[in-house]
Each structure stands twice: as C-alpha cells, then as structure tokens.
C-alpha cells in the first residue's frame, strides 16, 4: 500500500485522501493573499477540474493503510497544483483499479490540470507476467491538433527562430560570452535582485526574473551557436504568380493599426516584439520592467521612432513604452496623464486627431485610480472625439461586469472591441487587456494575437481603424526591376568580356574583396553601360 488511506467505503470502492485544497477566507488570510491576480495559480487549480466535469474525489479499490510516502506524495500534489488521474478519468473513473498484486494501488498517472484538456484516454490494463512480475500497466493517450491545423493557427506569424543544438566543443566560448556580459544584462538582473525585499516579493516579480535570466542564456547561445530561420506557411502566397516582381506599396496603407502586449519584461525580447507586432503603426507595451539606465538605443525597433515614449517604474515590475512608426506624427500629452503608469499621446493626421492612452493598472490600486482615470478621459474627450485606450487594467472583462470601469465607459461613450481572453494561467483565462474606443472611431477589425508563453502569459491585441488617414508623405517610391524577358544576353556578355577589369581589380586584394568590387560593378555600372550602348 502506498497512498490510499481510507475515509469512506462505497461498496468495494474507497474514497481516498484529498490531493487538492479548496481555499476559503481563513486560508487566504493565513497565506496573506490580498489580490487574485497576484496569487499563485496553484491555489485555484481545482477549478480547472470542475470546469472539465472531472470529479474532485478519487476512488480506489486499495483498502490498505496509507504509508509515509503516500502522505508525502499527497502533500506534493497539494503544494504543486498537480492531480492524480487514477480513479478520476475515463475507464478508471469512480473505480481506482489496483496496480500491484491485485491488492494495492502504487502506480499513478499525475498531471498538471492544463493537461486534462488534451488527455483523450486513461485506464489500467489487466496484469500480464510478460511485462512485469507484479505490476499492471497504465495506458493513456493525448490528442493534439494535426500539423495542418497548427500551421493554420499560426498563419499570422512570420519567421520563427529555431535555435541550433548545444555544441559541447564551444562550451568555453559560451562561458566567455556569458562572463563578458557586454550588454550588462546579468548586472541589471543582479541589481534588481539586490533591490527586492523578501517580505514584499511577489510571484510576478520572481517569475519575471526567471524569464529574464532564461532569455539571457538563450541570447548567449544564439551568439555562440547561431540560429536558423524556419519560414512558416503563409496562405497569402499560395496563389501568387511565379514571377519575382511585385507591386511596391511604399510605407502608406489604408488602415491605422495599434498593437498592445503585456510583455512581462522588455529586456531581451525586442526581436520577438518586432516579429509578432506585424508592423503595426503603433506598438504599445506594458509591464516593461525597464530602468532609466537602459538606453533607448538598446531597445530600438527598426522603422519606429528612435526615442520611444517611456514611463519606467525604476523598481521591480510595471512600466510602459510606446513605439511610433516614423511615418506617423505624434507628441506626448502630459496634461492628460494621471498616474505614473498611464501615458497619453496625441497623433495627428491631415484632417484628424487621435488621443491614445496606454495604461497599466496595478491590482492593488484603489478607487482613487478610477476617479483620476475618469477625469482624464473626460478631458481627452473634450479635446477630440477620437479616443483609444489600451493596456492591462487588471479587470476581467469576461466576468467583472459590475466593476466601476464599465460605468466610466458608459458615461464617456466607450466600447471594448476585444472579446477573447488575453491572460492565461493554469486554472483560469481572463480578459485583462481591453481596447476601448470612442463611438466616433471607425473600427475595421480587432483581434487577439497568440503569444509564445515563454515570452508572456498574456496574448497581444491589435486594432485597425478606418478613415483617419495617415499623414501623407511626398516621397515617390520607385525601384528598378530587371526585364529578363527582353534582355540581350549576347550584348551583355560582349560588354563584360571587353571591359577593362584591371582598372577596378587590385591583385593585392583578397578574393572576397575583388568579388565585392565585381558585384558592385554588375549592380551599378553594368546597367549604365548597357543603357549607353543601347542609346548609341
């Protein structure tokens, strides 16, 4: 006997020791838990079983006494938020077959609650001496989407980085790069560690530090070992013609787009943000965890302003940053800011103005925050009817319908255009990252963008607005294309053969240097030479 422990008999089946905890007010008070979103998700993991109609009570045919190791395993399950499947699932539900000598249950399948979503079968196989001297076999199966479904679900993404395997011959190089710490990443992590008080540390701050350390190790591995690019399937390319010339649209488009993500620490994630934001006109990030000693040039995104708008907490957690496309005209509106982690921008179009607010609300903020938030929105609406508010407000829009923010929205004519969960944990999905727009905003589309869970436990959100009109740019976009179909290759060969190559090639140069010289000549000088000969 390992684990069962009798509490109640039901025919020949025993109800066994609980491997879960249902928290009540007394427990939360003992654990000093004040806010749901700062809790360890394990406390409420039992809700996942109830949502899946999986019984909390397990059954077992083992009538023996629980031993020391059984108690230790039960304690591990309670503390870790993991669950025993025996006596709960499929063929073994409400049974709890024995697994050893037809007398005791000592072989278990134990899983985290999120795994129940993909578990498709579980059971105990009859004893067979060919496989074991005394133990029964356990069988279980998982169901995953097909490869085609997985591809289709990620069509909106672009290139995915595939890191090369560890190369033991470069271990010393890896250690040296990590020791050099050229980007001061380890030093910054050490500074944050030194600033954290043990009594006030939260699971959020600890998880953020662990994620940051992981990114440092991955970035170091990328530097030493390199990486390869895997191109994901893109349905937009399926029906394109086989030629290699496409229309060049220039930087201007029809819609104005705003992307938001709670990034849970910006450090070492710039490349991922650049990839996943799909070249939005405005990129808004909350919980950046940046400090004033981190320079803008270290976190630039190509194609966006070199001085992004920032509000750093300069302490663990929090922070906001906004990147604006270099083709967009914007300025900060500090007169509308109402909190250290709320940032207003005024974006100007040829015949319109838009006020954008990005906010991160700490779960512990009280009613004073909402009063200031309301006043700030009223002031913004008195300036222009075009208002967009995004960020992480730590209010679940799927359930908290009586919250004060809904009164603020009704009074100011705001609506939320995101209706899917944006934050995910083991036991719950919640919508904490809305996009609020005023009635005058013409919304073409808005949706959630799936995020790799190694980067954030939030999904991104994006909105596309109509009829605002981007700031016009007088630049004319042209490019040369090679007309292979009408090319005179004999003439090209003749010109190449008769050209005085000694005039540009130096015998003292390396092979690579001379190759570069020839390549530049072919790209820039050969077209001019061909044009002159054709004109003559």
XYZ file of C-alpha atoms in Angstrom:
536
model
C 0.000 0.000 0.000
C 1.328 3.423 -0.946
C -1.244 6.139 -0.921
C -4.884 5.252 -0.476
C -5.860 5.831 3.135
C -9.487 5.077 3.946
C -12.009 7.836 4.609
C -15.286 6.235 3.449
C -16.407 2.953 1.901
C -18.754 2.725 -1.087
C -19.357 -0.957 -1.904
C -15.833 -2.230 -2.678
C -14.530 1.213 -3.634
C -12.735 3.533 -1.213
C -12.845 7.337 -1.264
C -9.230 8.353 -0.693
C -7.134 11.177 0.723
C -7.650 14.561 -0.936
C -4.875 15.690 -3.285
C -6.257 19.218 -3.593
C -7.097 22.237 -1.463
C -10.210 24.399 -1.756
C -9.189 27.783 -0.342
C -11.519 29.704 1.934
C -11.223 33.112 3.579
C -9.291 31.669 6.523
C -6.700 30.051 4.264
C -6.271 33.197 2.167
C -5.819 35.202 5.355
C -3.197 32.754 6.644
C -1.337 32.929 3.319
C -1.684 36.729 3.304
C -3.314 36.674 -0.149
C -4.969 40.007 -0.899
C -5.485 40.057 -4.660
C -6.466 37.331 -7.082
C -4.039 38.307 -9.807
C -1.037 38.196 -7.505
C -1.927 34.710 -6.264
C -0.074 31.551 -7.033
C -2.291 29.889 -9.643
C -1.925 26.550 -7.842
C -4.307 27.700 -5.122
C -7.236 27.762 -7.539
C -6.168 24.942 -9.853
C -9.024 22.720 -8.620
C -11.412 24.928 -10.615
C -9.998 23.500 -13.827
C -11.236 20.036 -12.869
C -14.696 21.367 -12.091
C -14.824 23.173 -15.438
C -13.960 19.904 -17.217
C -16.556 17.949 -15.183
C -13.780 15.836 -13.646
C -14.622 14.642 -10.108
C -12.518 16.139 -7.343
C -12.920 12.966 -5.289
C -10.856 9.956 -6.308
C -11.891 6.340 -5.798
C -9.712 3.308 -5.105
C -10.083 -0.428 -4.590
C -6.982 -0.391 -2.378
C -8.163 -0.926 1.223
C -4.724 -0.753 2.798
C -3.362 1.916 5.126
C -1.572 4.960 3.796
C 2.188 4.963 4.412
C 4.745 7.747 4.833
C 5.488 8.057 1.125
C 1.803 8.273 0.305
C 1.414 11.238 2.639
C 4.466 12.881 1.082
C 3.027 12.431 -2.427
C -0.331 13.887 -1.386
C 1.457 16.885 0.137
C 3.445 17.352 -3.085
C 0.234 17.363 -5.142
C -1.412 19.937 -2.882
C 1.574 22.259 -2.889
C 2.257 21.958 -6.629
C -1.278 22.023 -8.004
C -0.922 18.633 -9.722
C -3.519 15.862 -9.674
C -3.688 12.062 -9.612
C -5.641 10.658 -12.573
C -6.287 7.209 -11.082
C -9.934 6.859 -10.076
C -10.835 10.074 -11.900
C -10.609 9.638 -15.656
C -12.201 7.565 -18.409
C -12.216 3.765 -17.860
C -10.925 4.145 -14.281
C -13.382 6.891 -13.286
C -15.105 6.134 -9.936
C -13.164 2.825 -9.774
C -9.450 3.191 -8.939
C -8.228 -0.246 -10.005
C -5.339 -1.772 -8.093
C -1.995 -1.926 -9.899
C 0.105 -4.346 -7.810
C -0.728 -7.972 -6.935
C -4.418 -7.182 -7.323
C -4.257 -5.678 -3.836
C -2.684 -2.207 -3.804
C -2.581 0.936 -5.925
C 1.029 2.113 -6.234
C 1.331 3.128 -9.922
C -0.034 6.543 -10.832
C -0.550 8.986 -13.663
C -0.104 12.503 -12.244
C -0.629 15.642 -14.329
C -0.978 19.390 -14.093
C -4.593 20.489 -14.667
C -3.942 22.017 -18.093
C -3.042 18.532 -19.375
C -6.613 17.337 -18.818
C -7.601 19.388 -21.883
C -5.591 17.140 -24.212
C -5.962 13.788 -22.413
C -8.189 11.528 -24.507
C -7.962 8.174 -22.660
C -6.695 6.549 -19.466
C -7.025 3.129 -17.857
C -5.408 0.193 -16.055
C -4.518 -2.877 -18.170
C -5.043 -6.383 -16.770
C -1.926 -7.960 -15.270
C 0.382 -9.718 -17.742
C 3.518 -11.514 -16.437
C 5.249 -10.867 -19.771
C 5.590 -7.184 -18.876
C 6.101 -7.186 -15.104
C 6.434 -9.544 -12.204
C 3.691 -7.937 -10.071
C 2.599 -4.611 -11.640
C -0.245 -3.770 -14.012
C 0.355 -1.492 -16.969
C -1.155 2.001 -17.171
C -2.160 3.398 -20.547
C -3.065 6.950 -21.510
C -3.219 8.978 -24.694
C -3.110 12.650 -25.653
C -4.874 14.332 -28.570
C -3.156 17.172 -30.407
C -4.233 19.253 -33.427
C -2.966 17.994 -36.773
C 0.095 19.618 -38.296
C -2.151 21.404 -40.815
C -4.259 22.860 -38.018
C -1.156 24.013 -36.212
C 0.134 25.675 -39.365
C -3.183 27.397 -39.998
C -3.365 28.649 -36.411
C -0.041 30.403 -36.837
C -0.552 31.887 -40.291
C -0.429 35.411 -38.910
C 3.139 34.975 -37.687
C 6.232 35.387 -39.803
C 9.683 33.906 -39.359
C 10.206 31.611 -36.387
C 13.651 31.242 -34.875
C 14.957 27.695 -34.451
C 17.953 27.584 -32.147
C 20.789 25.241 -33.079
C 21.599 22.414 -30.700
C 24.158 22.764 -27.954
C 27.701 22.273 -29.247
C 29.906 20.912 -26.468
C 33.034 21.969 -28.391
C 32.013 25.610 -27.843
C 31.367 25.358 -24.110
C 34.316 27.630 -23.298
C 33.100 30.210 -25.838
C 29.637 30.174 -24.264
C 31.114 30.677 -20.791
C 33.334 33.515 -22.024
C 30.483 35.408 -23.736
C 28.314 34.997 -20.643
C 31.156 36.200 -18.398
C 31.861 39.261 -20.561
C 28.201 40.349 -20.195
C 28.651 43.026 -22.858
C 25.024 44.110 -22.654
C 25.152 44.338 -18.827
C 22.093 42.036 -18.714
C 23.399 39.973 -15.808
C 24.412 43.109 -13.946
C 20.905 44.533 -14.377
C 19.375 41.300 -13.102
C 21.732 41.358 -10.132
C 20.754 44.964 -9.361
C 17.075 44.022 -9.404
C 17.732 41.015 -7.154
C 19.526 43.238 -4.660
C 16.611 45.680 -4.658
C 13.930 43.060 -3.931
C 12.745 42.729 -0.355
C 11.976 39.140 0.630
C 8.910 40.178 2.602
C 7.356 42.062 -0.339
C 8.466 39.864 -3.259
C 5.610 38.547 -5.407
C 5.382 35.529 -7.685
C 5.102 38.011 -10.558
C 8.480 39.619 -9.837
C 10.185 36.249 -9.280
C 8.742 34.803 -12.498
C 9.865 37.906 -14.372
C 13.429 37.495 -13.130
C 13.488 33.803 -14.066
C 12.187 34.616 -17.553
C 14.800 37.357 -17.961
C 17.592 35.011 -16.916
C 16.344 32.418 -19.390
C 16.381 34.979 -22.184
C 19.982 35.938 -21.311
C 21.042 32.297 -21.612
C 19.171 31.886 -24.911
C 20.652 35.078 -26.340
C 24.124 33.919 -25.345
C 23.508 30.559 -27.029
C 22.354 32.368 -30.161
C 25.515 34.478 -30.178
C 27.800 31.456 -29.824
C 25.952 28.770 -31.787
C 23.882 30.860 -34.195
C 20.324 30.122 -35.261
C 18.410 29.148 -38.370
C 15.168 30.577 -39.713
C 12.141 28.431 -40.386
C 9.624 30.024 -42.717
C 6.058 29.373 -41.641
C 3.229 28.699 -44.064
C 1.542 31.862 -45.345
C -1.727 31.359 -47.247
C -1.404 34.777 -48.889
C 1.403 33.382 -51.024
C -0.416 30.319 -52.330
C -1.969 31.880 -55.420
C 0.755 34.355 -56.340
C 2.278 34.115 -59.827
C 5.702 32.584 -60.179
C 7.451 35.761 -61.320
C 9.633 37.600 -58.837
C 8.343 41.158 -59.267
C 5.610 42.542 -57.020
C 3.980 45.920 -56.645
C 5.906 48.160 -54.249
C 3.285 49.769 -51.996
C 5.608 52.154 -50.179
C 5.003 52.809 -46.459
C 1.427 54.061 -46.708
C -1.603 51.850 -46.205
C -5.363 52.061 -45.794
C -5.735 51.442 -42.044
C -4.186 52.793 -38.877
C -3.171 49.970 -36.515
C -2.343 49.840 -32.802
C -0.792 46.768 -31.146
C -0.583 46.111 -27.393
C 1.078 43.409 -25.300
C 1.818 42.937 -21.617
C 5.400 41.805 -22.277
C 6.347 40.867 -18.688
C 9.837 42.421 -19.047
C 11.049 44.083 -22.232
C 14.693 43.110 -21.857
C 15.945 40.618 -24.460
C 12.536 40.473 -26.181
C 12.853 43.299 -28.735
C 13.298 40.947 -31.711
C 10.242 38.920 -30.732
C 8.099 42.046 -30.339
C 9.264 43.284 -33.747
C 8.225 39.982 -35.349
C 4.887 39.481 -33.616
C 3.552 43.062 -33.886
C 3.064 42.693 -37.661
C 4.449 46.155 -38.470
C 1.667 47.969 -36.620
C 1.743 51.771 -36.795
C 1.904 51.976 -33.008
C 3.375 49.335 -30.672
C 2.326 49.642 -27.019
C 3.953 47.505 -24.328
C 3.103 47.315 -20.635
C 4.986 45.769 -17.712
C 8.257 46.582 -19.467
C 10.302 46.278 -16.231
C 12.765 48.868 -17.596
C 15.029 51.182 -15.640
C 16.343 54.599 -16.582
C 19.846 53.128 -17.014
C 18.580 51.138 -20.033
C 19.116 53.390 -23.053
C 16.689 53.788 -25.942
C 19.298 52.668 -28.471
C 19.421 49.284 -26.721
C 15.711 48.618 -27.315
C 15.056 50.217 -30.720
C 12.725 48.616 -33.258
C 13.574 49.220 -36.904
C 11.147 51.555 -38.676
C 9.966 53.262 -35.474
C 10.931 56.462 -33.678
C 14.418 56.471 -32.193
C 13.088 57.964 -28.961
C 10.140 55.797 -27.922
C 7.829 57.228 -25.291
C 8.534 55.604 -21.934
C 7.398 55.560 -18.347
C 9.709 53.413 -16.234
C 8.852 52.380 -12.707
C 12.580 52.074 -11.820
C 11.644 49.295 -9.431
C 10.583 45.676 -9.989
C 7.571 45.336 -12.292
C 5.432 47.838 -14.177
C 6.420 50.300 -16.871
C 5.112 51.448 -20.288
C 6.741 52.042 -23.667
C 5.187 53.205 -26.969
C 6.854 52.904 -30.382
C 5.512 55.147 -33.170
C 6.102 54.462 -36.869
C 8.473 57.032 -38.363
C 5.698 57.970 -40.825
C 3.344 58.992 -38.006
C 3.332 62.385 -36.297
C 2.771 62.212 -32.545
C 3.505 64.099 -29.344
C 3.048 63.329 -25.634
C 0.164 64.863 -23.678
C 1.418 65.017 -20.078
C -1.537 67.254 -19.167
C -3.765 64.187 -19.519
C -1.523 61.745 -17.631
C -2.979 60.804 -14.260
C -0.717 58.053 -12.954
C 2.921 57.041 -13.137
C 1.869 54.164 -15.395
C -0.519 55.907 -17.767
C 0.740 57.610 -20.927
C -1.280 59.758 -23.365
C -0.158 60.589 -26.921
C -1.732 62.911 -29.483
C -1.469 61.503 -33.020
C -2.018 63.954 -35.874
C -3.482 63.191 -39.304
C -4.100 65.579 -42.223
C -7.663 66.302 -41.119
C -7.981 64.490 -37.812
C -6.506 63.980 -34.375
C -6.481 60.885 -32.202
C -5.710 60.637 -28.498
C -4.158 57.323 -27.452
C -3.834 56.249 -23.817
C -1.731 53.269 -22.722
C -2.207 52.256 -19.105
C -1.004 49.603 -16.693
C -3.046 49.386 -13.501
C -1.542 47.549 -10.562
C -4.036 45.139 -8.972
C -3.678 46.941 -5.648
C -4.777 50.370 -6.987
C -7.903 51.678 -5.238
C -10.854 53.868 -6.224
C -8.632 56.943 -6.434
C -7.132 55.486 -9.596
C -10.544 55.134 -11.244
C -11.578 58.677 -10.310
C -8.437 60.071 -11.937
C -8.884 57.743 -14.902
C -12.433 59.044 -15.430
C -11.347 62.685 -15.185
C -8.523 62.098 -17.663
C -10.893 60.530 -20.216
C -13.362 63.412 -19.870
C -10.565 65.918 -20.560
C -9.443 63.910 -23.588
C -12.988 63.705 -24.999
C -13.369 67.477 -24.665
C -10.315 67.885 -26.938
C -11.206 65.337 -29.665
C -13.928 62.706 -30.068
C -11.348 60.188 -31.335
C -10.017 58.320 -28.290
C -8.409 54.882 -27.984
C -7.364 53.350 -24.638
C -5.388 50.124 -24.368
C -3.221 48.359 -21.796
C -3.587 45.977 -18.864
C -6.197 47.255 -16.399
C -6.326 44.070 -14.255
C -10.101 43.897 -14.508
C -11.573 40.748 -16.040
C -13.950 41.947 -18.767
C -15.356 38.419 -19.064
C -16.748 38.306 -15.519
C -16.411 41.608 -13.598
C -19.363 43.337 -15.308
C -20.259 45.365 -12.220
C -16.815 46.945 -11.956
C -16.508 50.726 -11.909
C -14.706 50.788 -15.268
C -17.970 49.844 -17.012
C -19.664 52.924 -15.538
C -16.772 55.044 -16.818
C -17.163 53.515 -20.282
C -20.920 54.174 -20.387
C -20.551 57.781 -19.237
C -17.948 58.516 -21.923
C -19.375 56.510 -24.810
C -16.543 53.966 -24.894
C -16.792 50.346 -26.006
C -14.409 47.414 -25.725
C -13.578 45.721 -29.055
C -11.710 42.703 -27.620
C -13.931 39.788 -26.588
C -11.449 36.918 -26.148
C -9.262 36.006 -23.153
C -5.887 37.752 -23.078
C -4.307 36.343 -19.914
C -3.801 32.645 -19.269
C -2.926 30.626 -16.182
C -3.350 27.002 -15.208
C -6.818 27.454 -13.772
C -8.285 30.478 -15.466
C -8.491 32.549 -18.627
C -9.328 36.227 -18.283
C -9.629 39.356 -20.414
C -7.398 41.913 -18.705
C -6.168 43.744 -21.837
C -9.122 45.503 -23.495
C -9.049 48.082 -26.284
C -11.547 50.851 -25.510
C -12.620 53.130 -28.376
C -14.960 56.102 -28.589
C -18.075 55.967 -30.775
C -16.508 58.200 -33.431
C -13.738 55.668 -34.175
C -14.470 53.547 -37.248
C -13.108 50.113 -36.294
C -12.321 47.918 -39.301
C -11.002 44.955 -37.309
C -9.690 43.975 -33.888
C -8.481 40.659 -32.553
C -6.128 38.788 -30.239
C -2.649 37.707 -31.368
C -1.320 34.483 -29.869
C 1.953 34.900 -27.954
C 4.614 32.309 -27.168
C 4.168 31.521 -23.453
C 7.936 31.672 -22.883
C 7.661 35.417 -23.519
C 4.443 36.338 -21.710
C 1.363 34.819 -20.096
C -0.693 37.444 -21.951
C -1.766 37.449 -25.590
C -1.356 40.553 -27.717
C -4.219 42.681 -29.053
C -4.447 44.751 -32.229
C -6.965 47.193 -33.707
C -7.307 48.595 -37.233
C -9.046 51.965 -37.628
C -10.653 53.301 -40.818
C -10.925 56.818 -42.228
C -8.343 58.515 -40.028
C -5.967 58.921 -42.963
C -2.274 58.667 -42.394
C -0.028 61.670 -42.579
C 0.784 61.975 -46.264
C 4.389 61.670 -47.332
C 5.543 63.292 -50.564
C 8.266 60.736 -51.192
C 7.866 58.874 -54.510
C 8.727 55.218 -54.225
C 10.433 53.749 -57.239
C 12.608 50.765 -57.861
C 14.336 49.217 -60.824
C 13.319 45.764 -61.985
C 15.326 43.534 -64.318
C 13.490 42.854 -67.578
C 14.880 39.364 -68.169
C 12.369 38.544 -70.905
C 13.672 41.289 -73.237
C 17.327 41.113 -72.198
C 20.074 40.951 -74.854
C 22.381 38.476 -73.136
C 24.797 38.350 -76.088
C 25.342 42.093 -75.782
C 25.800 41.787 -72.007
C 28.388 39.039 -72.445
C 30.223 41.139 -75.027
C 30.361 44.174 -72.742
C 31.605 42.059 -69.830
C 34.263 40.380 -71.989
C 35.601 43.666 -73.391
C 35.558 45.629 -70.126
C 38.947 46.642 -68.681
C 38.797 44.659 -65.437
C 42.316 45.640 -64.415
C 41.021 49.170 -63.912
C 38.946 48.105 -60.907
C 40.568 44.875 -59.633
C 43.665 45.044 -57.454
C 45.928 41.993 -57.402
C 46.770 42.723 -53.766
C 43.129 42.391 -52.715
C 41.729 39.192 -51.285
C 39.323 37.061 -53.298
C 36.383 38.353 -51.219
C 37.359 41.989 -51.782
C 37.608 41.553 -55.550
C 34.312 39.666 -55.568
C 32.617 42.590 -53.806
C 34.087 45.013 -56.359
C 32.766 42.944 -59.272
C 29.337 42.603 -57.622
C 29.058 46.372 -57.131
C 30.085 46.946 -60.768
C 27.453 44.493 -62.028
C 24.718 46.127 -59.949
C 25.538 49.786 -60.576
C 27.851 50.189 -63.581
C 26.663 47.442 -65.924
C 23.110 48.868 -66.293
C 24.556 52.280 -67.127
C 26.952 50.735 -69.649
C 24.112 48.798 -71.292
C 21.900 51.898 -71.455
C 24.666 53.972 -73.087
C 25.313 51.300 -75.705
C 21.607 50.910 -76.472
C 21.194 54.661 -76.901
C 24.117 54.786 -79.293
